[in-house]
PDB file of C-alpha atoms in Angstrom:
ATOM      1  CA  UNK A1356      86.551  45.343  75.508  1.00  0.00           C
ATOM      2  CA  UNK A1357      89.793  45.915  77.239  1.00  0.00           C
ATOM      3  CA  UNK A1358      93.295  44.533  75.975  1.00  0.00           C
ATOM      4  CA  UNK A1359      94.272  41.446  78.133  1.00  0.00           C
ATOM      5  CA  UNK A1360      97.419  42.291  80.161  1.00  0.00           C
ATOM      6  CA  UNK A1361      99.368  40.198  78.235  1.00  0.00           C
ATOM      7  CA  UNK A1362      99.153  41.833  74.893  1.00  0.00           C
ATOM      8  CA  UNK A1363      98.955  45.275  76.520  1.00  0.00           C
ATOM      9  CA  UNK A1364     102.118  44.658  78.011  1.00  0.00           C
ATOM     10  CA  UNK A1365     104.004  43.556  74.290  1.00  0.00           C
ATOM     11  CA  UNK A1366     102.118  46.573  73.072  1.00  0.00           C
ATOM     12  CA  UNK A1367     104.114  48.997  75.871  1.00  0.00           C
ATOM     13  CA  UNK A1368     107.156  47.388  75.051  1.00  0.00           C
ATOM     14  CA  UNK A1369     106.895  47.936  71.542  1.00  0.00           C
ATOM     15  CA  UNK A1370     106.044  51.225  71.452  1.00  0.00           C
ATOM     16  CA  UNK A1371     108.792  51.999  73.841  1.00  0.00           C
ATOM     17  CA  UNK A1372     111.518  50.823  71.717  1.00  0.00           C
ATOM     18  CA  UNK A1373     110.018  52.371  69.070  1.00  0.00           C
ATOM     19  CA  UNK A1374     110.685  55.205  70.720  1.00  0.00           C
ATOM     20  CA  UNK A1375     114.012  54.713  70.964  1.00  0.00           C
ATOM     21  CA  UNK A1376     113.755  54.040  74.878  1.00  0.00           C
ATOM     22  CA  UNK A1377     114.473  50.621  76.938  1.00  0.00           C
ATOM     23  CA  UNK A1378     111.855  48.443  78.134  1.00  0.00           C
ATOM     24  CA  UNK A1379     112.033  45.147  79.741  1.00  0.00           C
ATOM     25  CA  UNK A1380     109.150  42.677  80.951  1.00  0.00           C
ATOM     26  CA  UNK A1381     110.595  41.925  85.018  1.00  0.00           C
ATOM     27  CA  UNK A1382     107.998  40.333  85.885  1.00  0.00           C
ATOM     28  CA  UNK A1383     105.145  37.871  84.121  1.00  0.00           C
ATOM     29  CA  UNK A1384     101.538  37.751  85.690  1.00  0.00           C
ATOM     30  CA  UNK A1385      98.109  36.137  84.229  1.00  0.00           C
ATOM     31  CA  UNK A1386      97.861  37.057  80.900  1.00  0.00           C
ATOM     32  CA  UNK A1387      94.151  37.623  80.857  1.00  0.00           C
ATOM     33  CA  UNK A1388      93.482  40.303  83.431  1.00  0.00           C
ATOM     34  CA  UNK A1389      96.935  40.658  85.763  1.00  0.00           C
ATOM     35  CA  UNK A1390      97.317  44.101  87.158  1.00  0.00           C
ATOM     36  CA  UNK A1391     100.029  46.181  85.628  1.00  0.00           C
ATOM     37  CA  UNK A1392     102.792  48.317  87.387  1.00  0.00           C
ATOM     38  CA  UNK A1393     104.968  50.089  85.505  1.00  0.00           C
ATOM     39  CA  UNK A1394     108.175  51.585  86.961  1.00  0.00           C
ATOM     40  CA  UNK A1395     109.414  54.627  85.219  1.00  0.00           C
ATOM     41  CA  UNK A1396     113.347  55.428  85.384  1.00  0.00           C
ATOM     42  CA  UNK A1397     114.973  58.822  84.463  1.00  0.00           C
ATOM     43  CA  UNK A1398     118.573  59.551  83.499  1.00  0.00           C
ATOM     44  CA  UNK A1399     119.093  61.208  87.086  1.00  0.00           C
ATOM     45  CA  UNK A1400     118.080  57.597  88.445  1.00  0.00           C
ATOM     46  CA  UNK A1401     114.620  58.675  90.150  1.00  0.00           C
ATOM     47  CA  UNK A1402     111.773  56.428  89.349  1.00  0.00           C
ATOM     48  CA  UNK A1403     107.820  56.964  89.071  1.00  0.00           C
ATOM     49  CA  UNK A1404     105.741  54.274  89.620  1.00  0.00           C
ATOM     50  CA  UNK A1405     102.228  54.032  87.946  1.00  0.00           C
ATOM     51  CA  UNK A1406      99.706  51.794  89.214  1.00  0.00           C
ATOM     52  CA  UNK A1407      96.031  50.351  87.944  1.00  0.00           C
ATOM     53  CA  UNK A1408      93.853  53.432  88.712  1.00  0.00           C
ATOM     54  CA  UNK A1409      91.049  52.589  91.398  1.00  0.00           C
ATOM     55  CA  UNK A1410      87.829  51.777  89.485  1.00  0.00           C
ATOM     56  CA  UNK A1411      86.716  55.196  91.154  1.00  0.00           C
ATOM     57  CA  UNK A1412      88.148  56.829  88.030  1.00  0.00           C
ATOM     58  CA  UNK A1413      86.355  55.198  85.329  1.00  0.00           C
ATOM     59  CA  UNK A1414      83.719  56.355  84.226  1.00  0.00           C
ATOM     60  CA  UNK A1415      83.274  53.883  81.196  1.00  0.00           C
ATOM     61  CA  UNK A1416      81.838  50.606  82.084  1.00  0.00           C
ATOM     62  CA  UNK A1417      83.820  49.399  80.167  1.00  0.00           C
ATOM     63  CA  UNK A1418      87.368  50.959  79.912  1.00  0.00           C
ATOM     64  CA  UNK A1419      90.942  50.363  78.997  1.00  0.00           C
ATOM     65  CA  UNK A1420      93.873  50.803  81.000  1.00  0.00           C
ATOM     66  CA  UNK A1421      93.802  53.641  83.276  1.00  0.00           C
ATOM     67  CA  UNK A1422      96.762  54.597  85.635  1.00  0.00           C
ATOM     68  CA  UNK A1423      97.595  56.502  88.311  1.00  0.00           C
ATOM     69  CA  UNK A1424     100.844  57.508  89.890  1.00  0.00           C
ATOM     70  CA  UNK A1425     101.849  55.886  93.505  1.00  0.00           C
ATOM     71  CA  UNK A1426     105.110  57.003  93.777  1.00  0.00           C
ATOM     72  CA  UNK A1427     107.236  60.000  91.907  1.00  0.00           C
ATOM     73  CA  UNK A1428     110.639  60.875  91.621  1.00  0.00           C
ATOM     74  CA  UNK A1429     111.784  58.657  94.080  1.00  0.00           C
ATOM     75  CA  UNK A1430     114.410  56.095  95.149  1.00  0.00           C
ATOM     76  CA  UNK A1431     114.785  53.096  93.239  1.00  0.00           C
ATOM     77  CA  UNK A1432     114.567  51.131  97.022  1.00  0.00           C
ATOM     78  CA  UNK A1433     111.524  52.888  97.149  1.00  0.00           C
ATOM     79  CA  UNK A1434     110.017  51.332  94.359  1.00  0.00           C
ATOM     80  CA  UNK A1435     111.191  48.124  94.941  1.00  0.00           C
ATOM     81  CA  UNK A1436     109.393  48.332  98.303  1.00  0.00           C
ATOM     82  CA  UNK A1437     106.157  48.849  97.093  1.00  0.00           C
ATOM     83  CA  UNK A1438     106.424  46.068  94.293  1.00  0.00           C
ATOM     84  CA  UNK A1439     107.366  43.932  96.811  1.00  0.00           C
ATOM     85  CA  UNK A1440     104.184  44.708  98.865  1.00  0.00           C
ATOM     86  CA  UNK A1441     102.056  44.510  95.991  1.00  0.00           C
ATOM     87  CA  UNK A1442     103.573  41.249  94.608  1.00  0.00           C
ATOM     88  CA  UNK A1443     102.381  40.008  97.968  1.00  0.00           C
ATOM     89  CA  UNK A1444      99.096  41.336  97.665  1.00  0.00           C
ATOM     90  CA  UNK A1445      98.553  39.945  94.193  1.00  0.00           C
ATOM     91  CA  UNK A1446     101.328  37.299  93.097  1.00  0.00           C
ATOM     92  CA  UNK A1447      99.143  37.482  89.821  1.00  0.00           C
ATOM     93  CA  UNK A1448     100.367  40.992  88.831  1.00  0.00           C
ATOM     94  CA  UNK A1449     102.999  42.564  86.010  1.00  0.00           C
ATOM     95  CA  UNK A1450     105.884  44.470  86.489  1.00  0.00           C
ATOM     96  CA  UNK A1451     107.123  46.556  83.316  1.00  0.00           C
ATOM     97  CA  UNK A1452     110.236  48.760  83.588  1.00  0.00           C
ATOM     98  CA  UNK A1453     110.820  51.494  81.053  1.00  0.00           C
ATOM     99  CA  UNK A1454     113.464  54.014  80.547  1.00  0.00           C
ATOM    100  CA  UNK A1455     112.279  56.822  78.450  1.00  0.00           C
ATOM    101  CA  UNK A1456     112.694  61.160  78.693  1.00  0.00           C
ATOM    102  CA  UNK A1457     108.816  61.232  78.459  1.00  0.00           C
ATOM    103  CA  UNK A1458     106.019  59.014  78.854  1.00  0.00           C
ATOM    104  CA  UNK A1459     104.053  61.221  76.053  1.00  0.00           C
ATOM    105  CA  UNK A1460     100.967  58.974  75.174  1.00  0.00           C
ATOM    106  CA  UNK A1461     102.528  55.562  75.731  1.00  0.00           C
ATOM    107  CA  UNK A1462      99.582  54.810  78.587  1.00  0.00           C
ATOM    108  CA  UNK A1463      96.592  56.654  80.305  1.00  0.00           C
ATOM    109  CA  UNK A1464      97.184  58.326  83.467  1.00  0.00           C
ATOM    110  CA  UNK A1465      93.991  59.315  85.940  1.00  0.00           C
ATOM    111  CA  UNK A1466      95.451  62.554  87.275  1.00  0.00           C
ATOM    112  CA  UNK A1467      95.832  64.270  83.781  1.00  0.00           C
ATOM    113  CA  UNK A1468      92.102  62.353  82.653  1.00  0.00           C
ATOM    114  CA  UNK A1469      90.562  63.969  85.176  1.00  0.00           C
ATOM    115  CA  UNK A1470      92.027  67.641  85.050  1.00  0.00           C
TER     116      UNK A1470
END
């Protein structure tokens, strides 16, 4: 059974911080199932922005969180575009901001599953 967003989310931000990295909750969605963004910012100021992976990638029925990467090493405008675009796609959604050297294991991402 997969984590609902909401406790996923708390999870993130927990583990960030624990990391001794910044994370911060910008925006709130449905608790239950709201798709997650996460926006990724490095020291030099480019960002990565990971997305829900298309249901392509899964091949559990039943799987956790899977992610892939929209945009990398870009402009924070950039970002901010595309959340923008997907807010008004899905008003439902989370966005989760984190500042940390290396993402490590904090979240599964589809490109490095499926190597």
């Amino acid at each position: 059974m997969r984590l609902k967003s909401d406790i996923f989310v708390s999870a993130l931000v927990r583990r960030v911080f624990g990391l001794g990295g910044y994370a911060a909750v910008l925006r709130k969605g449905a608790g239950e199932a709201g798709a997650i963004f996460i926006r990724q910012r490095s020291r030099l100021g480019a960002e990565t922005l990971y997305a829900p992976a298309p249901q392509s990638f899964f091949d559990d029925p039943a799987p956790g969180r899977l992610f892939e990467i929209r945009l990398d090493a870009v402009e924070a405008e950039a970002v901010d575009q595309a959340i923008a675009r997907e807010i008004r796609f899905d008003p439902d959604c989370w966005v989760v901001e984190i500042e940390v050297d290396a993402r490590g294991d904090l979240f599964d991402v589809a490109a490095e599953e499926r190597s």
